[in-house]
Amino acid sequence: MFASVLIANRGEIACRIARTAKALGLRTIAVYSEADADALHVRLCDEAHLIGPAPVRESYLSIERLIEVGRRARAQCVHPGYGFLSERAEFAEACAGAGLVFVGPPPSAIRAMGLKDGAKALMERARVPVVPGYHGERQDPKFLKEKAYEIGYPVLIKAVAGGGGKGMRRVDRHAEFDAALEGAMREAHSSFGDPRVLVEKYITAPRHVEIQVFADRHGQAIHLNERDCSLQRRHQKVIEEAPAPGMSAAVREAMGRAAVEAAKAVGYVGAGTVEFIADGAKGLRPDGFWFMEMNTRLQVEHPVTEAITGLDLVEWQFRIAAGEKLPLAQSAVPLQGHAVEARLYAEDPERGFLPSTGRLVALELPEGEGVRVDAGVEAGAEVTPYYDPMIAKVIAHASTREAALDRLAAALDRTLIAGPRTNVGFLAALCRAPEFRAGRFDTGFIDRNLESLGALPRPFDRAAAAFGALRLIAREEARVAARARLVTNEACSPWDVDDAFQLTGARTTMLPVVVDGEAAIAHVQFQDKATRVSLDGVAAASDATAVESGEAMFVVRRGRQTVVRLKDFDSIDVEHLDDSGLVKAPMSGKVIAVLVEPGVEVEKGQRVAIIEAMKMEHALQAPLRGTVIEVAVTVGLQVAEGAKMIVIQPRESDKEA
Ligand code: ADP
């Protein structure tokens, strides 16, 4: 076994690799960009090296800098994780050139599988079923259109160099082919620097089923069962599970054999995944699946395989890279129960799943029997726009699929994330979606069910907003009380708000707030020392959690975040008071301080009085500069909204101007 490893990655995957590497006694060497100086993976590893600024091209994708660190830190091997350089043959070669063992397949295998057309041709020769289509050299539009016609619509145009669903276009009609081809080629060119495409039959109701394979340097290859990754959005996996619903021993065996053949055909070594597409409309059949591509690395979703097999796939990777034989024979590979993984993202399902950045003001990840969490961040960390906004993966394992889904849904319910918006509520809704639970789903499931999954724009959560307002009132009360203790100890002080409110008894007031950037009015009722808040007639929620950060209250209810702030009166006063110099009460309340007296000069924006309403203080500002000519109120006085408080005479010179 190796003595040390350079982990050429960040976040959740770097943490995952470090965990096993440490357990195996390896010295762990992390790399980080300037944006990741405080990242969890940096602290988790034995040592860490800065490799450059935040942009990935200058840090995590810089082969030169990574190799340099590997040399300097005297690493014995390099684990690339997934994403970044994990499938770049040049990186594997550069490692070898620097005397570092690359924990992954040989560069030749990466290359053989790197382009979809070449990989398909290779698979056909190895008698692995591939999706019917054209994956040859010719790229002229007229020829490709003819091929599409021969294949039969619908067809899928795919970038030969594609990945992550980019450069892919579904075409339903012959007349639409030209435009789709042009779009696919343009996208392929800009994303991968290679405009070439292939055309294949579009499988309606497709299921994505992939096989985890492992091969050693001694010519042996086995598979560790399948994963179903059909729950996707824009061809990106959202929920993955193992085993695949509806999988029979016969189909598993046929698929597993095809995957092992695929690995052997390219002289594969290490962990890899062979992705197949199956026709979900007809169920999983031994002759109803086709090779899509092979990922020559560890997968994001490897934990579901670890759950059902009880194996540590990263440990296997290290052992095989160190030259050991495969630890198990095919017949000894376990398959226990069912596991489901959900990818927790900082994104906003209600706004097209747009990445949502910002500081994680709260992060409570679930624990419990049969629940595993792979996280790459901690509370307080910043989700930046530089990297993938994944926060964590939550994996549940149980004896049955039903139980695993229940366990995952419950774990997601216990997850609290505030700051950036997240997909946690959406994921929990997916786990509970009846059709998905019944095993009736394909890769279009999410798109067809956005509304019932809560992934369309909705009005803000009134109950959560009212709860946030209630918490803001409590915070202001605490602030006023703290100030009162500082200012005076006298019980009859005007700062003693509790006293003041007992005198006034029950009453209802309006509290202007800002909810998710929208102005709203909370109705606040004080009675018998209890405060009740409602918004548009909806009472404050009792099943919400609020986290305070800065001036805002982040309320999380059923996985959905609502941000509530008090409307800032200070700024309103200057802008909205008339320019005659009349300072009016912006709301009904009690005058708790008068900061000027007749005859004094004031500047525009200067605080002239403080009124207290609903147990909160609001400073009133001079709308213009001039001289105070009248003070119409005294401390302790109750004033009605709009009442005259102070009059300022504008300065002569200003009036003339
Ligand atoms: P990428 O490398 O860009 O991720 P893949 O070839 O792996 O592209 O395909 C990604 C996803 O696109 C698959 O998981 C599947 O949902 C869908 N897909 C791919 N090929 C087909 C096809 N022939 N018919 C229908 N859907 C397909």
XYZ file of C-alpha atoms and ligand atoms in Angstrom:
684
model
C 0.000 0.000 0.000
C 1.027 3.585 -0.575
C 2.349 5.832 2.166
C 0.847 9.070 0.829
C -1.702 10.413 -1.629
C -2.218 13.729 -3.358
C -5.955 14.349 -3.640
C -6.389 16.376 -6.826
C -9.883 17.577 -6.053
C -11.975 19.584 -3.601
C -15.197 19.522 -1.600
C -17.190 16.440 -0.829
C -15.138 14.071 -3.003
C -11.804 15.210 -1.565
C -13.224 14.630 1.931
C -14.524 11.200 0.907
C -11.148 10.104 -0.461
C -9.302 11.491 2.562
C -11.485 9.426 4.893
C -10.464 6.104 3.336
C -6.875 7.182 2.727
C -6.494 7.984 6.423
C -8.082 4.701 7.434
C -5.474 2.948 5.269
C -2.709 4.919 6.966
C -1.823 7.159 4.012
C -0.523 10.690 4.522
C -3.153 12.867 2.877
C -2.092 15.840 0.776
C -4.789 18.338 -0.171
C -4.702 21.086 -2.781
C -6.817 24.209 -2.699
C -7.553 27.393 -4.578
C -7.603 30.829 -2.985
C -11.405 30.562 -2.678
C -11.023 27.312 -0.713
C -8.455 28.368 1.883
C -10.906 27.586 4.712
C -12.545 24.611 3.042
C -13.324 21.435 4.925
C -11.119 19.242 2.728
C -8.142 21.471 3.533
C -8.613 20.971 7.245
C -9.343 17.277 6.943
C -6.066 16.404 5.243
C -2.669 16.110 6.875
C -1.276 18.900 4.741
C -2.592 21.306 2.141
C -1.031 23.249 -0.710
C -2.284 26.363 -2.435
C -2.417 25.810 -6.199
C -3.795 29.077 -7.520
C -6.699 31.494 -7.744
C -10.376 30.523 -7.661
C -11.027 29.873 -11.378
C -10.614 26.145 -12.046
C -8.407 26.646 -15.112
C -5.802 28.249 -12.898
C -6.135 25.828 -9.999
C -7.904 22.462 -9.984
C -7.494 22.009 -13.743
C -3.839 23.001 -13.834
C -1.955 19.778 -14.498
C 1.340 21.600 -14.133
C 0.625 22.941 -10.658
C -0.806 19.664 -9.406
C 2.213 17.721 -10.558
C 4.473 20.337 -9.021
C 2.742 19.920 -5.634
C 2.823 16.139 -5.993
C 6.590 16.297 -6.436
C 7.204 18.847 -3.741
C 5.058 16.981 -1.198
C 6.643 13.673 -2.244
C 3.265 12.034 -2.852
C 3.330 8.411 -3.952
C 0.035 8.438 -5.765
C -2.615 10.841 -7.044
C -6.345 10.318 -6.640
C -8.257 12.531 -9.092
C -11.736 12.039 -7.585
C -14.423 12.739 -10.161
C -14.950 15.734 -12.376
C -11.944 18.034 -12.899
C -9.029 16.018 -14.315
C -10.348 12.546 -13.498
C -10.985 11.608 -17.123
C -8.089 13.415 -18.745
C -5.588 11.007 -20.228
C -2.911 13.764 -20.288
C -3.179 14.083 -16.523
C -2.763 10.344 -16.022
C 0.290 10.526 -18.298
C 1.743 13.535 -16.528
C 1.418 11.698 -13.197
C 3.221 8.673 -14.568
C 5.887 10.943 -16.042
C 6.497 12.458 -12.623
C 6.717 9.074 -10.928
C 3.300 9.393 -9.278
C 0.902 6.463 -9.471
C -2.423 7.593 -10.970
C -5.303 6.006 -9.035
C -7.353 5.251 -12.110
C -7.259 3.464 -15.427
C -4.381 3.560 -17.921
C -4.420 6.611 -20.248
C -5.192 4.338 -23.199
C -8.463 3.186 -21.583
C -9.458 6.784 -20.800
C -8.830 7.698 -24.438
C -10.673 4.698 -25.816
C -13.785 5.641 -23.863
C -13.343 9.397 -24.099
C -15.166 9.934 -27.350
C -18.649 8.530 -27.682
C -18.277 7.506 -31.324
C -15.052 5.575 -30.847
C -16.362 3.957 -27.693
C -19.503 2.807 -29.506
C -17.541 1.325 -32.380
C -15.324 -0.487 -29.899
C -18.341 -1.831 -28.007
C -19.942 -3.120 -31.205
C -16.777 -5.072 -31.911
C -16.877 -6.472 -28.355
C -20.515 -7.520 -28.987
C -21.880 -5.172 -26.349
C -25.314 -3.890 -27.448
C -25.266 -0.204 -28.456
C -28.148 2.140 -29.241
C -28.928 1.861 -32.965
C -27.605 4.877 -34.806
C -24.809 6.435 -36.817
C -21.511 7.057 -35.069
C -19.183 7.226 -38.047
C -16.813 9.825 -39.429
C -19.081 11.700 -41.821
C -20.420 14.965 -40.508
C -22.081 16.674 -43.469
C -25.590 17.769 -42.491
C -27.320 16.199 -45.496
C -25.823 12.790 -44.806
C -26.602 12.943 -41.082
C -30.174 13.909 -41.884
C -30.522 10.880 -44.148
C -29.176 8.699 -41.359
C -31.688 10.179 -38.939
C -34.462 9.263 -41.359
C -33.163 5.704 -41.638
C -32.898 5.346 -37.853
C -36.454 6.644 -37.479
C -37.680 9.539 -35.356
C -37.369 10.495 -32.583
C -33.583 10.617 -32.702
C -30.977 12.070 -30.375
C -28.037 14.101 -31.643
C -25.094 13.845 -29.256
C -21.728 15.543 -29.127
C -19.014 12.956 -29.731
C -16.876 14.654 -27.089
C -19.922 15.368 -24.906
C -20.486 15.142 -21.207
C -22.910 16.510 -18.669
C -25.746 16.483 -21.200
C -24.228 19.285 -23.263
C -24.450 19.271 -27.053
C -27.465 16.968 -26.963
C -30.672 17.548 -28.956
C -33.754 15.410 -29.305
C -35.376 15.639 -32.721
C -38.951 14.472 -33.275
C -39.529 15.457 -36.909
C -37.490 15.408 -40.093
C -38.220 19.096 -40.697
C -36.625 20.018 -37.362
C -33.403 18.126 -37.930
C -31.296 20.863 -39.562
C -31.864 23.446 -36.856
C -31.253 20.904 -34.085
C -28.055 19.700 -35.716
C -26.753 23.212 -36.038
C -27.517 23.921 -32.358
C -25.919 20.677 -31.174
C -22.762 21.292 -33.196
C -22.478 24.863 -32.041
C -22.841 23.831 -28.401
C -20.439 20.910 -28.856
C -17.882 23.229 -30.384
C -18.122 25.853 -27.664
C -18.229 23.352 -24.776
C -15.738 20.749 -25.934
C -13.840 22.376 -28.785
C -15.084 19.566 -31.015
C -18.241 20.026 -33.114
C -18.606 16.372 -34.159
C -21.831 14.582 -33.341
C -23.440 11.187 -33.611
C -27.082 10.399 -34.213
C -28.909 7.621 -32.447
C -32.387 6.327 -31.806
C -34.094 8.222 -29.030
C -35.377 5.711 -26.557
C -38.780 6.848 -25.335
C -39.320 6.451 -21.604
C -35.608 5.735 -21.088
C -34.222 4.298 -17.891
C -30.594 4.971 -17.007
C -29.085 1.846 -15.496
C -25.343 1.626 -14.965
C -23.005 -1.101 -13.813
C -20.112 -0.548 -11.432
C -17.089 -2.450 -12.681
C -13.667 -3.092 -11.209
C -10.642 -4.528 -12.947
C -7.164 -5.280 -11.629
C -3.749 -5.311 -13.279
C -3.866 -9.086 -13.453
C -6.524 -9.335 -16.127
C -9.489 -9.883 -13.827
C -12.677 -7.854 -14.008
C -15.934 -8.083 -12.066
C -19.009 -5.948 -11.490
C -20.568 -4.755 -8.233
C -24.195 -4.717 -9.411
C -26.166 -1.900 -10.950
C -27.431 1.564 -10.041
C -30.534 3.195 -11.412
C -30.009 6.898 -12.116
C -33.179 7.615 -14.055
C -34.286 10.537 -11.936
C -32.573 13.290 -13.883
C -33.013 16.883 -14.794
C -31.407 18.174 -17.977
C -29.589 14.845 -18.200
C -28.033 15.391 -14.771
C -28.620 12.814 -12.052
C -30.687 13.877 -9.050
C -31.503 10.657 -7.203
C -29.700 7.356 -7.622
C -30.481 3.967 -6.211
C -29.305 0.393 -6.062
C -30.505 -2.104 -7.018
C -32.604 -0.915 -9.968
C -36.349 -1.312 -9.430
C -37.685 -4.194 -11.490
C -34.243 -5.717 -12.018
C -34.194 -9.504 -12.328
C -31.242 -11.790 -11.749
C -31.224 -12.656 -15.448
C -31.073 -9.045 -16.643
C -28.447 -8.183 -14.022
C -26.349 -11.034 -15.183
C -26.650 -10.033 -18.854
C -25.942 -6.381 -18.142
C -23.110 -7.210 -15.767
C -21.510 -9.467 -18.329
C -21.772 -6.783 -21.039
C -20.177 -4.232 -18.692
C -17.290 -6.532 -17.812
C -16.780 -7.220 -21.542
C -16.709 -3.462 -22.149
C -14.037 -3.002 -19.481
C -11.953 -5.876 -20.797
C -12.199 -4.544 -24.361
C -10.249 -1.434 -23.375
C -7.779 -3.072 -20.984
C -9.440 -1.372 -18.067
C -7.924 -1.113 -14.564
C -9.590 0.252 -11.446
C -13.126 1.535 -10.863
C -15.338 2.357 -13.810
C -18.983 2.650 -14.698
C -20.641 1.346 -17.794
C -23.827 3.268 -18.494
C -26.716 1.618 -20.254
C -30.001 2.942 -21.423
C -33.030 0.702 -21.125
C -36.499 1.061 -22.519
C -38.572 1.787 -19.446
C -41.853 1.371 -21.324
C -41.123 -2.306 -21.845
C -39.467 -3.009 -18.488
C -35.930 -4.281 -17.930
C -35.283 -7.207 -20.299
C -32.085 -9.119 -21.149
C -32.290 -7.829 -24.745
C -33.632 -4.357 -23.894
C -30.565 -2.361 -22.854
C -27.856 -0.585 -24.834
C -24.402 0.793 -24.062
C -24.289 4.589 -23.741
C -20.826 5.341 -22.444
C -18.227 4.342 -19.900
C -17.095 6.695 -17.178
C -13.488 5.920 -16.422
C -13.482 7.029 -12.804
C -15.339 6.783 -9.508
C -18.921 8.093 -9.681
C -20.685 10.645 -7.482
C -23.266 7.950 -6.730
C -20.783 5.253 -5.624
C -22.138 5.298 -2.028
C -25.315 3.414 -2.992
C -23.134 0.584 -4.267
C -21.082 0.738 -1.076
C -24.292 0.510 0.947
C -25.641 -2.613 -0.739
C -22.281 -4.381 -0.959
C -20.740 -3.261 2.327
C -17.530 -2.493 0.419
C -15.337 0.600 0.368
C -14.825 1.442 -3.297
C -12.090 3.981 -2.640
C -10.165 1.350 -0.710
C -10.494 -0.988 -3.690
C -9.177 1.776 -5.940
C -6.069 2.219 -3.797
C -5.455 -1.515 -3.535
C -5.737 -2.042 -7.259
C -3.546 0.989 -8.028
C -0.969 -0.518 -5.660
C -1.004 -3.686 -7.757
C -3.149 -5.923 -5.568
C -5.596 -8.435 -6.987
C -9.374 -7.893 -6.906
C -10.432 -8.697 -3.330
C -13.539 -10.691 -4.330
C -14.682 -13.112 -6.984
C -17.852 -12.239 -8.894
C -19.932 -14.845 -7.087
C -18.906 -13.459 -3.689
C -20.103 -9.886 -4.340
C -22.862 -9.129 -1.810
C -26.185 -7.426 -2.519
C -27.924 -6.424 0.681
C -31.124 -4.401 0.866
C -31.719 -1.187 -1.003
C -29.943 2.181 -1.005
C -30.978 5.591 -2.337
C -28.877 8.720 -2.659
C -30.068 12.305 -3.013
C -27.789 15.111 -4.184
C -28.281 18.177 -2.059
C -27.635 21.317 -4.045
C -27.531 25.033 -3.323
C -30.012 25.829 -6.053
C -33.511 27.196 -6.371
C -36.020 24.678 -7.732
C -38.621 27.427 -8.050
C -36.395 29.425 -10.375
C -35.302 26.830 -12.873
C -32.831 25.272 -10.397
C -30.548 28.256 -10.693
C -27.448 27.891 -8.502
C -27.861 29.828 -5.275
C -24.715 31.160 -3.677
C -23.952 32.750 -0.329
C -22.938 31.888 3.190
C -24.413 28.801 4.825
C -25.871 30.525 7.879
C -27.119 27.155 9.103
C -26.224 23.619 8.123
C -27.590 20.689 10.078
C -27.200 17.424 8.264
C -29.140 14.334 9.279
C -27.788 11.431 11.273
C -29.311 8.144 12.207
C -29.458 4.445 11.539
C -28.979 3.598 7.882
C -28.224 7.197 6.959
C -24.908 8.329 5.518
C -23.970 11.883 4.659
C -21.034 12.818 2.450
C -20.532 16.537 2.831
C -17.858 18.898 1.640
C -18.876 21.993 3.558
C -19.673 23.115 7.076
C -21.936 25.776 8.555
C -20.494 29.225 7.917
C -18.874 28.188 4.635
C -19.505 30.166 1.507
C -21.131 28.573 -1.540
C -19.236 30.361 -4.305
C -20.061 30.684 -7.993
C -16.714 29.108 -8.898
C -17.550 25.477 -8.256
C -20.337 22.959 -8.386
C -22.897 24.048 -5.769
C -23.338 20.594 -4.246
C -23.619 20.798 -0.456
C -23.789 17.119 0.414
C -25.104 13.737 -0.567
C -27.557 11.984 1.698
C -27.718 8.212 1.377
C -30.241 5.951 3.062
C -29.977 2.181 3.263
C -32.694 -0.205 4.437
C -33.942 -3.721 3.814
C -36.458 -2.697 1.156
C -36.843 0.092 -1.396
C -39.910 1.449 0.397
C -38.072 1.597 3.703
C -35.006 3.189 2.126
C -37.123 5.903 0.479
C -38.966 6.537 3.756
C -35.662 6.763 5.562
C -34.230 9.175 3.002
C -37.348 11.373 3.043
C -37.243 11.513 6.845
C -33.533 12.320 6.793
C -34.164 15.165 4.336
C -36.920 16.461 6.624
C -34.353 16.646 9.420
C -31.920 18.585 7.251
C -31.698 22.288 7.962
C -29.927 24.548 5.514
C -30.257 28.313 5.558
C -28.545 30.961 3.505
C -28.511 29.776 -0.085
C -31.727 28.212 -1.339
C -31.622 24.445 -1.688
C -33.400 21.531 -3.303
C -33.970 19.689 -0.009
C -37.775 20.042 -0.091
C -37.822 19.033 -3.746
C -35.764 15.902 -2.989
C -38.061 14.916 -0.131
C -41.069 15.376 -2.435
C -39.367 13.120 -5.000
C -38.844 10.391 -2.399
C -42.563 10.556 -1.648
C -43.848 10.794 -5.208
C -46.298 7.867 -5.593
C -45.412 7.011 -9.211
C -41.693 6.957 -8.454
C -42.315 4.804 -5.405
C -44.365 2.432 -7.528
C -41.386 2.069 -9.879
C -43.178 3.800 -12.758
C -40.593 6.359 -13.849
C -38.084 7.182 -16.528
C -35.642 10.016 -17.193
C -38.513 12.407 -18.023
C -40.223 11.930 -14.654
C -38.952 15.105 -13.015
C -39.770 17.342 -15.985
C -43.283 15.964 -16.184
C -43.931 16.515 -12.484
C -42.331 19.861 -11.681
C -45.507 21.305 -10.282
C -46.355 18.514 -7.849
C -42.698 18.465 -6.767
C -42.883 22.149 -5.849
C -40.416 23.141 -8.550
C -42.381 25.952 -10.170
C -42.570 29.556 -8.951
C -44.962 29.806 -6.015
C -46.067 32.746 -3.876
C -43.974 33.083 -0.760
C -44.873 30.985 2.261
C -47.143 33.228 4.352
C -47.024 31.049 7.443
C -43.225 31.023 7.327
C -43.086 34.785 6.736
C -45.395 35.435 9.702
C -43.195 33.190 11.829
C -40.142 35.147 10.691
C -41.850 38.427 11.613
C -42.659 37.032 15.040
C -39.022 36.154 15.567
C -37.912 39.583 14.400
C -40.223 41.191 16.955
C -38.739 39.000 19.682
C -35.254 40.022 18.582
C -36.121 43.717 18.645
C -37.678 43.311 22.095
C -34.496 41.748 23.331
C -32.442 44.564 21.830
C -34.618 47.255 23.395
C -34.540 45.473 26.738
C -30.760 45.223 26.602
C -30.508 48.919 25.784
C -32.852 49.741 28.641
C -30.617 47.922 31.094
C -27.681 49.935 29.846
C -29.402 53.288 29.902
C -31.135 53.160 33.247
C -32.154 50.907 36.040
C -35.240 52.876 36.892
C -38.419 50.870 36.550
C -40.407 53.862 35.356
C -38.003 54.672 32.513
C -39.582 55.231 29.106
C -37.267 52.486 27.842
C -39.055 49.970 29.996
C -41.202 48.654 27.222
C -42.826 45.773 29.073
C -44.393 48.190 31.426
C -45.578 50.424 28.633
C -47.250 47.559 26.892
C -49.097 46.298 29.864
C -50.698 49.720 30.084
C -51.879 49.712 26.525
C -53.452 46.233 26.759
C -54.572 44.284 23.684
C -54.077 45.896 20.354
C -53.324 45.082 16.761
C -50.781 46.838 14.620
C -49.333 46.518 11.177
C -45.685 45.711 10.762
C -44.222 46.398 7.331
C -41.772 43.674 6.371
C -39.850 42.556 3.309
C -40.311 38.876 2.415
C -37.971 37.405 -0.209
C -37.504 40.935 -1.476
C -41.241 41.670 -1.658
C -42.945 44.250 0.562
C -45.646 42.811 2.835
C -47.572 43.727 5.955
C -47.602 41.511 9.003
C -50.534 41.871 11.406
C -49.285 41.842 14.956
C -51.490 41.350 17.966
C -50.240 41.903 21.492
C -52.406 40.503 24.232
C -51.655 39.309 27.752
C -47.934 39.414 27.042
C -48.419 37.091 24.070
C -47.643 38.172 20.529
C -49.496 36.748 17.557
C -48.523 37.429 13.986
C -50.321 36.699 10.754
C -49.773 37.616 7.131
C -52.689 37.851 4.700
C -54.756 36.074 7.317
C -52.295 33.173 7.598
C -51.034 32.603 11.138
C -47.369 32.107 11.935
C -46.250 28.544 11.300
C -45.491 26.274 14.222
C -43.412 23.825 12.160
C -40.726 26.232 10.979
C -37.159 26.937 12.060
C -35.692 30.418 12.027
C -32.038 31.343 11.826
C -30.938 34.913 12.284
C -28.161 36.350 10.175
C -27.385 40.027 9.991
C -30.681 41.876 9.912
C -32.496 39.019 8.227
C -34.427 36.073 9.588
C -34.018 32.928 7.475
C -37.057 30.730 7.985
C -36.959 27.155 6.765
C -40.202 25.247 6.565
C -40.613 21.898 4.794
C -37.267 22.390 3.098
C -38.259 25.760 1.666
C -36.568 28.990 2.702
C -38.301 32.323 3.302
C -36.195 35.368 4.146
C -37.878 38.057 6.251
C -36.549 41.505 7.111
C -38.071 44.501 8.811
C -38.783 47.298 6.478
C -36.149 49.935 7.089
C -37.902 53.088 8.218
C -34.833 55.219 8.321
C -34.433 55.275 4.620
C -38.131 55.677 3.971
C -38.372 58.779 6.084
C -35.882 60.812 4.147
C -37.367 59.880 0.821
C -41.028 59.990 1.599
C -41.512 62.858 3.949
C -42.598 66.014 2.238
C -39.986 68.669 1.687
C -41.822 71.250 3.728
C -39.847 70.174 6.758
C -42.698 68.432 8.517
C -41.701 65.234 10.333
C -44.741 63.006 10.806
C -45.104 59.750 12.709
C -44.675 56.969 10.097
C -46.770 54.629 12.224
C -48.742 54.658 15.436
C -46.490 54.336 18.433
C -44.957 55.894 21.476
C -42.360 58.631 21.447
C -39.399 57.322 23.370
C -36.835 59.979 22.590
C -36.763 63.508 21.203
C -33.262 64.313 20.062
C -33.673 67.988 19.127
C -35.197 71.104 20.561
C -36.488 74.288 18.968
C -33.749 76.477 17.601
C -31.169 73.787 16.797
C -29.717 73.352 13.348
C -30.104 69.917 11.792
C -28.601 68.248 8.762
C -30.600 66.204 6.300
C -30.783 62.621 7.552
C -30.001 63.524 11.146
C -31.985 61.600 13.730
C -34.528 63.865 15.374
C -36.726 61.490 17.346
C -37.293 57.843 18.077
C -40.666 56.294 18.244
C -41.380 52.872 19.437
C -44.089 50.791 17.832
C -44.804 47.133 18.341
C -41.886 47.020 20.740
C -39.469 48.187 18.071
C -37.624 51.417 17.726
C -37.764 53.526 14.633
C -35.542 56.536 14.205
C -37.048 59.510 12.447
C -34.740 61.607 10.346
C -34.739 65.209 9.268
C -36.009 65.296 5.667
C -33.873 68.372 4.929
C -31.364 70.632 6.605
C -32.569 73.633 8.512
C -33.657 74.848 11.898
C -36.071 73.086 14.220
C -38.943 75.485 14.792
C -41.396 73.262 16.567
C -41.350 70.098 18.652
C -44.955 68.936 18.937
C -44.354 65.797 21.036
C -42.820 64.801 24.334
C -41.261 61.560 25.495
C -43.895 59.037 26.511
C -46.609 60.391 24.271
C -48.632 57.991 22.111
C -48.902 59.292 18.577
C -51.126 58.220 15.733
C -49.807 57.478 12.274
C -49.353 60.736 10.376
C -49.308 62.921 13.473
C -47.147 66.013 13.369
C -44.020 65.540 15.457
C -41.362 68.049 14.527
C -41.223 70.976 12.113
C -37.992 72.076 10.484
C -37.602 75.329 8.631
C -35.471 74.821 5.549
C -32.318 76.893 5.354
C -32.814 80.081 3.377
C -29.995 79.399 0.938
C -31.445 75.939 0.140
C -34.884 77.363 -0.581
C -33.562 79.808 -3.133
C -31.471 77.226 -4.905
P -23.444 12.874 -21.240
O -22.103 12.232 -21.469
O -23.543 14.241 -21.858
O -23.883 12.817 -19.836
P -24.921 10.470 -21.947
O -24.678 9.794 -23.217
O -24.338 9.876 -20.718
O -24.473 12.009 -22.101
O -26.487 10.651 -21.741
C -26.985 11.387 -20.665
C -28.459 11.101 -20.476
O -29.191 11.399 -21.663
C -28.798 9.675 -20.174
O -28.692 9.399 -18.807
C -30.219 9.564 -20.677
O -31.105 10.113 -19.709
C -30.244 10.477 -21.867
N -30.014 9.736 -23.106
C -28.828 9.412 -23.646
N -28.981 8.708 -24.781
C -30.296 8.596 -24.990
C -31.111 7.972 -26.001
N -30.594 7.340 -27.051
N -32.445 8.049 -25.869
C -33.007 8.686 -24.837
N -32.299 9.283 -23.874
C -30.969 9.248 -23.930
